[in-house]
PDB file of C-alpha atoms in Angstrom:
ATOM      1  CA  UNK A 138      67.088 196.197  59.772  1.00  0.00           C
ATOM      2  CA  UNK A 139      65.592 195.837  56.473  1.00  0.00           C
ATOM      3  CA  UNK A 140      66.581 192.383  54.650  1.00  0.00           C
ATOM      4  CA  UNK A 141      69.623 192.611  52.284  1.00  0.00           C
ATOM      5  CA  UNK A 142      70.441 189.251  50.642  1.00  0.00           C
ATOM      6  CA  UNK A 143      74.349 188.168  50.543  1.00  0.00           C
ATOM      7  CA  UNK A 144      75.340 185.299  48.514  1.00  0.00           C
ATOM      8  CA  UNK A 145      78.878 184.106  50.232  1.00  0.00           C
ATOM      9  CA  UNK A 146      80.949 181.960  48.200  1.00  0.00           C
ATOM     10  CA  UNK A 147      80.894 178.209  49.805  1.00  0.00           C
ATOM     11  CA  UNK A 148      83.744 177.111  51.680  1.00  0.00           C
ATOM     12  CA  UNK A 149      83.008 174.875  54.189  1.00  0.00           C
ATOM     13  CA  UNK A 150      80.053 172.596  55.698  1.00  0.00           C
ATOM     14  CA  UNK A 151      79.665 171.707  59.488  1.00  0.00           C
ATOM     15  CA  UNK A 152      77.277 168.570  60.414  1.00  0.00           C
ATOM     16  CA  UNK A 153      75.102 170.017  63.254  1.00  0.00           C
ATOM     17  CA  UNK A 154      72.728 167.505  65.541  1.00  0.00           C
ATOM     18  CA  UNK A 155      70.313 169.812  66.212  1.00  0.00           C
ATOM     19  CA  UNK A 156      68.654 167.372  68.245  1.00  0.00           C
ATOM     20  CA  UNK A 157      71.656 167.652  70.745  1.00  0.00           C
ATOM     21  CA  UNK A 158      70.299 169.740  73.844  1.00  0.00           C
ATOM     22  CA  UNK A 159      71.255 173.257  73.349  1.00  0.00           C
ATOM     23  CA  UNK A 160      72.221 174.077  76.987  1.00  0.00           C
ATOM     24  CA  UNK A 161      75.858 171.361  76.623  1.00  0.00           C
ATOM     25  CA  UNK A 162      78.479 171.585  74.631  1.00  0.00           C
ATOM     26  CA  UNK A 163      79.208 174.830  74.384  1.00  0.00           C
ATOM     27  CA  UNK A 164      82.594 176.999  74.615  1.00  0.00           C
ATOM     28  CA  UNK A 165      81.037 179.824  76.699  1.00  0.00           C
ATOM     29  CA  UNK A 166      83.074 183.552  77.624  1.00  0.00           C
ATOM     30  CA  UNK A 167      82.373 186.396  79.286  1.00  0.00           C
ATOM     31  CA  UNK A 168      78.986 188.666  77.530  1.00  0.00           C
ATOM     32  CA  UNK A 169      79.465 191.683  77.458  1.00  0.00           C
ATOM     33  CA  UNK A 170      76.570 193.067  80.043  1.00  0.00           C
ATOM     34  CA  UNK A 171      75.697 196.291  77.651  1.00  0.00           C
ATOM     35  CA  UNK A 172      75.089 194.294  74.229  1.00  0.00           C
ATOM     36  CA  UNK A 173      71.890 194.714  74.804  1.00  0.00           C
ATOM     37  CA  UNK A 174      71.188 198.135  75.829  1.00  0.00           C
ATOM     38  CA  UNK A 175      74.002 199.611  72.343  1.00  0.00           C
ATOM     39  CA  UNK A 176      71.820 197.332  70.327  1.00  0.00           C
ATOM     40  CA  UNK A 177      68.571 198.015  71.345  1.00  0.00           C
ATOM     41  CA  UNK A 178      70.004 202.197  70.778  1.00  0.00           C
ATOM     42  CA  UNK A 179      71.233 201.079  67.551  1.00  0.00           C
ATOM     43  CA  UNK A 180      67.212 200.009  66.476  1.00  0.00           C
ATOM     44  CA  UNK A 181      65.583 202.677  68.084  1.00  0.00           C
ATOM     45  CA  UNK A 182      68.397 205.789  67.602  1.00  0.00           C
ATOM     46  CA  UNK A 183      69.712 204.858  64.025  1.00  0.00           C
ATOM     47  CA  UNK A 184      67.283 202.521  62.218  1.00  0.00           C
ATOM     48  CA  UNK A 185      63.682 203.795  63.356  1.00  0.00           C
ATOM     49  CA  UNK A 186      64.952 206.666  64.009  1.00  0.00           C
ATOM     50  CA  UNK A 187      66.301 207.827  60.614  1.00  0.00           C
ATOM     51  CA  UNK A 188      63.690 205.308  58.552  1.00  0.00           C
ATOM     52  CA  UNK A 189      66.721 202.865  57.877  1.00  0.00           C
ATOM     53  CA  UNK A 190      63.930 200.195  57.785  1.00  0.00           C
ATOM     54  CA  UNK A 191      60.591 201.548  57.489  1.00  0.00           C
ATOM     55  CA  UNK A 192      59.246 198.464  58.694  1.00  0.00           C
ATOM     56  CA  UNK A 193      60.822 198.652  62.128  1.00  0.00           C
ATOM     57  CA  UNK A 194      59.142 202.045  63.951  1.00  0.00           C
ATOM     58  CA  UNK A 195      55.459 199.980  64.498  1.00  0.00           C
ATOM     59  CA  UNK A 196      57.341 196.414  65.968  1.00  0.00           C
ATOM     60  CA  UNK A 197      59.562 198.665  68.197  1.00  0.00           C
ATOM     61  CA  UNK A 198      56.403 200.561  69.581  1.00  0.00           C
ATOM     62  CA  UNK A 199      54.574 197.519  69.705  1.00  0.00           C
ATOM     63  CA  UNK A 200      57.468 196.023  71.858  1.00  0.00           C
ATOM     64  CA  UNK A 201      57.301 193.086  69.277  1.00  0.00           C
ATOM     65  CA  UNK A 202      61.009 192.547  68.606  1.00  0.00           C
ATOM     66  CA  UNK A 203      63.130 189.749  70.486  1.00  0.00           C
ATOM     67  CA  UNK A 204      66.784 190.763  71.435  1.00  0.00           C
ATOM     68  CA  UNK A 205      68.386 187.479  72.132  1.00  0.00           C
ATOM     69  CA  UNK A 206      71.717 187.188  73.025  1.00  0.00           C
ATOM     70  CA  UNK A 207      74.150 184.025  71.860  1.00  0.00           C
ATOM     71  CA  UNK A 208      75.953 182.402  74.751  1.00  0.00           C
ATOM     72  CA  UNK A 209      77.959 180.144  72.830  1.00  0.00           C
ATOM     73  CA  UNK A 210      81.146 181.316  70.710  1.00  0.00           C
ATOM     74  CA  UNK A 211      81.836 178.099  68.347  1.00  0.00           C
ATOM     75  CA  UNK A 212      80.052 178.034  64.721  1.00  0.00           C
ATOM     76  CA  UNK A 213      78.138 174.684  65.831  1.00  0.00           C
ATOM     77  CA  UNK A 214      77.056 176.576  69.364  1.00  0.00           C
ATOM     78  CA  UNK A 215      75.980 179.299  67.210  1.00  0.00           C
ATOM     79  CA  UNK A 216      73.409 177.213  64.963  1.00  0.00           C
ATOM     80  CA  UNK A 217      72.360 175.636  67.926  1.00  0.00           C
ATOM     81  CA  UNK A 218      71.452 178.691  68.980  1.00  0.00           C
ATOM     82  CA  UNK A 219      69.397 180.078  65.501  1.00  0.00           C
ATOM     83  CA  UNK A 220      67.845 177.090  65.757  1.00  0.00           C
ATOM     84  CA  UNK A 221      66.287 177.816  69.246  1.00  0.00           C
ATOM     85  CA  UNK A 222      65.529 181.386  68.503  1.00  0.00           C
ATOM     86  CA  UNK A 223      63.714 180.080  65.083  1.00  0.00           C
ATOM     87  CA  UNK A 224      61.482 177.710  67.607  1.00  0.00           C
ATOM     88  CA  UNK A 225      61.009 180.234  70.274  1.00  0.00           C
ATOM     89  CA  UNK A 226      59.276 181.751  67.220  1.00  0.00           C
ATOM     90  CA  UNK A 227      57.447 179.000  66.344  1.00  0.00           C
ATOM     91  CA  UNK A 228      56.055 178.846  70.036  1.00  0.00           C
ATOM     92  CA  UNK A 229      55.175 183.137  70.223  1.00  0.00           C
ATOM     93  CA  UNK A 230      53.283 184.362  67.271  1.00  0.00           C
ATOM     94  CA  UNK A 231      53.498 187.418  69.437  1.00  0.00           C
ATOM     95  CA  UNK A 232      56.843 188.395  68.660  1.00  0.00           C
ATOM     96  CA  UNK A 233      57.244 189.635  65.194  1.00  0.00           C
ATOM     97  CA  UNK A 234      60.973 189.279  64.798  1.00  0.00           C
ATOM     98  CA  UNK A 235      64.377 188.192  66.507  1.00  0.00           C
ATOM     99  CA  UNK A 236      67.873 189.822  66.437  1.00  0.00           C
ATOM    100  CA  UNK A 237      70.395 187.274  67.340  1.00  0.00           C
ATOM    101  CA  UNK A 238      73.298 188.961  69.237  1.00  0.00           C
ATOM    102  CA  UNK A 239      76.645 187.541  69.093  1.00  0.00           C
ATOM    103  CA  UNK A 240      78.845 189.691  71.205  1.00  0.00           C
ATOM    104  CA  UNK A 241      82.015 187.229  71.925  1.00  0.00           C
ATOM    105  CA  UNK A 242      83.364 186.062  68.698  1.00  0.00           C
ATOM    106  CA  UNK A 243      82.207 186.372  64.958  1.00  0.00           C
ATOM    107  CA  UNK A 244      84.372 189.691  64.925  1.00  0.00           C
ATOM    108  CA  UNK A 245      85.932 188.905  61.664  1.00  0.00           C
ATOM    109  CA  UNK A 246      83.526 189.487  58.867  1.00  0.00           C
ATOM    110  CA  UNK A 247      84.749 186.427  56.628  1.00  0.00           C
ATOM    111  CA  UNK A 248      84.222 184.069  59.806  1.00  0.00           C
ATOM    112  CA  UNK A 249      81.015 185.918  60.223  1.00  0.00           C
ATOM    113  CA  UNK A 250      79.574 185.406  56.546  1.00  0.00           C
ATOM    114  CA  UNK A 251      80.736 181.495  57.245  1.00  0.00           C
ATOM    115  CA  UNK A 252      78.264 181.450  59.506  1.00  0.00           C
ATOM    116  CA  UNK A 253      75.598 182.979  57.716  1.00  0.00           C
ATOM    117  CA  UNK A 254      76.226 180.243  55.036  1.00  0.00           C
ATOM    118  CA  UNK A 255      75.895 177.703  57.047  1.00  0.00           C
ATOM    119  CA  UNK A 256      72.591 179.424  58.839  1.00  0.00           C
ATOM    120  CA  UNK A 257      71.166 179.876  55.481  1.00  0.00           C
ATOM    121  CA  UNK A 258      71.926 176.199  54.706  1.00  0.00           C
ATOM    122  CA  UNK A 259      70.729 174.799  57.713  1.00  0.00           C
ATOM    123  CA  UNK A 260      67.143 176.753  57.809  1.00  0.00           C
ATOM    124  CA  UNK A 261      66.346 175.582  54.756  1.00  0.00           C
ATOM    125  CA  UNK A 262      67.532 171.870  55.797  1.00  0.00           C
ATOM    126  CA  UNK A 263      64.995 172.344  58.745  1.00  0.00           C
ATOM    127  CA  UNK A 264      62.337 173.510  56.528  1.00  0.00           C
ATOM    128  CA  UNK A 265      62.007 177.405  57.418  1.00  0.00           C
ATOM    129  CA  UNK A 266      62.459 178.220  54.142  1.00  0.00           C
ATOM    130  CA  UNK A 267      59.576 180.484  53.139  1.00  0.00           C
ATOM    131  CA  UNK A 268      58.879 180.833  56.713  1.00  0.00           C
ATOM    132  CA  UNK A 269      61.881 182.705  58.257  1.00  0.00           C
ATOM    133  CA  UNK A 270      64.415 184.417  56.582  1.00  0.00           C
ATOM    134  CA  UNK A 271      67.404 185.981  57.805  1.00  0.00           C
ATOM    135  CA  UNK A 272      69.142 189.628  57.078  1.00  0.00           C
ATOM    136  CA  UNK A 273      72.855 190.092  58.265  1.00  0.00           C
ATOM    137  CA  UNK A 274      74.250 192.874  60.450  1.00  0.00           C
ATOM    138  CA  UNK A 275      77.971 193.543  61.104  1.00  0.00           C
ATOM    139  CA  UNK A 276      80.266 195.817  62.385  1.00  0.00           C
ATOM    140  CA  UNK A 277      82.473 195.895  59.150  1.00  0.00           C
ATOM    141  CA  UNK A 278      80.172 194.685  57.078  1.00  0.00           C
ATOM    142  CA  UNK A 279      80.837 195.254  53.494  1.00  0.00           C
ATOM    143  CA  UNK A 280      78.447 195.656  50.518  1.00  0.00           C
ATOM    144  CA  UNK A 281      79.804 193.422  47.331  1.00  0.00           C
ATOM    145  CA  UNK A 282      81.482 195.727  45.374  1.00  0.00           C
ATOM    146  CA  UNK A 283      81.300 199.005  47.489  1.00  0.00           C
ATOM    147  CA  UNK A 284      84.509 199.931  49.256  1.00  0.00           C
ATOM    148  CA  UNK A 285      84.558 199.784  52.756  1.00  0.00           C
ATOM    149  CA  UNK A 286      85.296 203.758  53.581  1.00  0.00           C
ATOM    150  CA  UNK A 287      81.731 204.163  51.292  1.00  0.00           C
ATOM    151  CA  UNK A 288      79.120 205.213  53.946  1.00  0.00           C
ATOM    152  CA  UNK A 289      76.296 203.131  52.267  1.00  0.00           C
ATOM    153  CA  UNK A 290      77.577 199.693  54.336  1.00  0.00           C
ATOM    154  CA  UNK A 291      76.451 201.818  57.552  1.00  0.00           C
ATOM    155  CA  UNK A 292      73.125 200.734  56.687  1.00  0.00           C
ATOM    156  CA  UNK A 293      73.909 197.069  57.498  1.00  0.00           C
ATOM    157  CA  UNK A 294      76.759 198.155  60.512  1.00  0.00           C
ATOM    158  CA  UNK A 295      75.731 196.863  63.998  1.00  0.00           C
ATOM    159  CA  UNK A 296      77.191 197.355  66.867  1.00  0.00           C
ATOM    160  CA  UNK A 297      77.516 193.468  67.269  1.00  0.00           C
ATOM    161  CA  UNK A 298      77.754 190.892  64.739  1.00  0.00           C
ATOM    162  CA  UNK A 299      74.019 189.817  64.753  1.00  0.00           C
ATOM    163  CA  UNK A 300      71.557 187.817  62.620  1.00  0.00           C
ATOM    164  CA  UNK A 301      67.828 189.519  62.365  1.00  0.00           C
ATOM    165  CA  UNK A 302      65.225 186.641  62.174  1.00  0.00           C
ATOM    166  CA  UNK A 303      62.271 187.868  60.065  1.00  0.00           C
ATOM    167  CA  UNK A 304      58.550 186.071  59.363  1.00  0.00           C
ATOM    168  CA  UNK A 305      58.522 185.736  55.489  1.00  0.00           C
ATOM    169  CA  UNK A 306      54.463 186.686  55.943  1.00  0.00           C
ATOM    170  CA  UNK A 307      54.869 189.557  58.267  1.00  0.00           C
ATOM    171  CA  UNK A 308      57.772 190.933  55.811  1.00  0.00           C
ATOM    172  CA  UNK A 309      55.381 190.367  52.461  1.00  0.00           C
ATOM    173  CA  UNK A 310      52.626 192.313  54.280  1.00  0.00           C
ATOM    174  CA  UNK A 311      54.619 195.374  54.874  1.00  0.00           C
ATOM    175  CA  UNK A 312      56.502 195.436  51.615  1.00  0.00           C
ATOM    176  CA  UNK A 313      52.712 195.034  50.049  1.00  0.00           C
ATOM    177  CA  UNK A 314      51.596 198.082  52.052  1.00  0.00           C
ATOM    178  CA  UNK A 315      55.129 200.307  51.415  1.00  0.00           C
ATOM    179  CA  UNK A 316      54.324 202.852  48.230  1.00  0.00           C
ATOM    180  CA  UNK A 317      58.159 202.382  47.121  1.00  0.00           C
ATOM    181  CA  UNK A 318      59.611 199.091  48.668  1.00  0.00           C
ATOM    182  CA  UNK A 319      62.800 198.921  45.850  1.00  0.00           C
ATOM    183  CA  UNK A 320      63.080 202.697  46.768  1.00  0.00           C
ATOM    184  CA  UNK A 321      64.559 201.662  50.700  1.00  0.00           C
ATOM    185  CA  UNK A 322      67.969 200.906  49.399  1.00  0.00           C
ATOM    186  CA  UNK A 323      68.921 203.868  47.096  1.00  0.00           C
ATOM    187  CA  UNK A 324      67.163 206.260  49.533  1.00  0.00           C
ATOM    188  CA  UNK A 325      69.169 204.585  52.533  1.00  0.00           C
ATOM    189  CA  UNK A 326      72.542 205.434  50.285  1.00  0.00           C
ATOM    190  CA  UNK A 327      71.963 208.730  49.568  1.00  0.00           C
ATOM    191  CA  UNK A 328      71.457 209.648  53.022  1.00  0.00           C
ATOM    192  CA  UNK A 329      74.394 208.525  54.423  1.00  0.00           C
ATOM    193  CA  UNK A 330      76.277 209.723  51.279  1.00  0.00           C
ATOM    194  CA  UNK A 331      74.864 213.140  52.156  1.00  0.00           C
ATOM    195  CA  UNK A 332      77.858 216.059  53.301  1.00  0.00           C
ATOM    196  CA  UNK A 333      77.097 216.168  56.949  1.00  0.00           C
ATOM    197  CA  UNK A 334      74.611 213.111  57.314  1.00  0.00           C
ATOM    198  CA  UNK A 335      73.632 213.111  61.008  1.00  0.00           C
ATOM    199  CA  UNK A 336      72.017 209.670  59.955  1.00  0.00           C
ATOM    200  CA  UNK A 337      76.053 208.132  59.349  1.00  0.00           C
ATOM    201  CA  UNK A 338      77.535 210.184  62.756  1.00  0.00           C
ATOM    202  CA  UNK A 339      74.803 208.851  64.771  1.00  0.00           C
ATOM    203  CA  UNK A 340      75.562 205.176  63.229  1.00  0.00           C
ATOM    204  CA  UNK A 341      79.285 205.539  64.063  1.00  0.00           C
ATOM    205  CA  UNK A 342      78.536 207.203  67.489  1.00  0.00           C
ATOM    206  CA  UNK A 343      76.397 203.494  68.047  1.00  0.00           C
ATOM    207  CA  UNK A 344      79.243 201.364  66.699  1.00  0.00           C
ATOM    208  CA  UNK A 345      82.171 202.837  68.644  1.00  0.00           C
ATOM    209  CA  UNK A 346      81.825 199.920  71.424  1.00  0.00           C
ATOM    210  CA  UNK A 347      84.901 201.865  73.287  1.00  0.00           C
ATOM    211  CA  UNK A 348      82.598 204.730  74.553  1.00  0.00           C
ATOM    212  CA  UNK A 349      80.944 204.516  78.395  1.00  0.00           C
ATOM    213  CA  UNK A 350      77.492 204.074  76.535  1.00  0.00           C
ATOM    214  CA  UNK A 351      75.162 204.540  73.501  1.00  0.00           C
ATOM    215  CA  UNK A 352      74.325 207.841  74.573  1.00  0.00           C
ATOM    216  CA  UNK A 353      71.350 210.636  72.970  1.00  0.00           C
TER     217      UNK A 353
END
C-alpha cells in the first residue's frame, strides 16, 4: 500500500457540488458482500505480510486502517464519496489511513485512472493538498512503461479498484524513521521478479475474485 505517484494524461473535467448531500443522487448496484473480507486478506496476506509496504504491519495491528466501501458507481458519486472519507478523517485522528473500495464499476483501468485525475484535482481544489494524499490500487494496474505480463505491477494489483487515503504527516514520519525509504520499490520488484516468488502466487491467489474466498 505504499504511495506510487501516476501522472494520467488529462482528458476530461467533471464539475462536482460537493456541497450536494452525499446520501442522493446516486446510481447504486448490488456490492459485492465479500469486498471487504478479499481486501482486508489482500493487506494483511500480501502487503504486511511479504513487507510490500513496510509502513502497513504497525496500522494493521493497531487496527488503525479504515476499509470503506463506495456505494455509488458514477465518477461524480465516486468523488462524493472521497470527499466524505477525506472528512471522516478530518473528524478521527484515530484512524491513520482509508482504503476506498470500489467494487461495482471502475473495472477498466483507463476509466479508473479518470477518476484518479479528477480525485487528485479535486483534493487539491478542497485544500487537502499537503494534508492527504492518495496512492492507486487496481486489478490491472499497469506501471508506465512496464508491460503488463511483468510481475512488478503486482505490487499495486488489488483485488478491487480502490483509492488508499494517506495523512501526508503520518507518511513523512515513517519514511523519516525507514533506513532505505527509495529502497521499497526496487526491493518490491525483485521479489516478485524472483523464479518461484510465493510473494506474486499469493498476490494472484488474492486477485482471482472467481474463487469461494481469499483463503490461507
Amino acid at each position: 500500500m505504499c504511495p506510487v505517484r501516476w501522472f494520467p494524461v488529462n482528458r476530461f473535467a467533471v464539475r462536482v457540488n460537493v456541497s450536494r448531500p452525499s446520501s442522493t443522487g446516486f446510481r447504486r448496484t448490488t456490492i459485492e458482500p465479500s469486498s471487504l473480507s478479499r481486501t482486508r486478506a489482500w493487506v494483511e496476506s500480501f502487503v504486511v505480510a511479504h513487507d510490500i509496504c513496510p509502513f502497513a504491519g504497525r496500522e494493521v495491528r493497531r487496527g488503525a486502517i479504515r476499509y470503506a466501501v463506495a456505494e455509488a458507481s458514477d465518477l461524480e458519486g465516486l468523488l462524493h464519496e472521497l470527499v466524505g472519507e477525506c472528512r471522516h478523517l478530518d473528524a478521527n485522528a484515530d484512524i491513520a489511513t482509508t482504503l476506498l473500495i470500489v467494487p461495482v464499476s471502475m473495472d477498466d483501468f483507463d476509466d479508473y485512472l479518470d477518476w484518479l485525475e479528477l480525485a487528485e484535482r479535486l483534493m487539491e481544489d478542497l485544500g487537502y493538498g499537503g494534508i492527504y494524499q492518495l496512492a492507486s490500487f487496481h486489478p490491472d494496474y499497469l506501471f508506465d512503461g512496464v508491460e503488463a505480463t511483468d510481475p512488478a505491477n503486482a505490487t499495486n494489483r488489488s483485488p478491487y479498484p480502490m483509492l488508499h487515503i494517506l495523512r501526508e504527516a503520518e507518511l513523512e514520519r515513517a519514511i523519516a524513521h525507514h533506513t532505505d525509504p527509495e529502497g521499497i520499490p526496487e526491493r518490491n520488484m525483485t521479489l516478485l521478479r524472483a523464479p518461484g516468488s510465493r510473494a506474486l502466487a499469493r498476490s494472484r491467489q488474492l486477485l482471482d475474485r472467481t474463487s469461494d474466498g481469499p483463503g490461507e
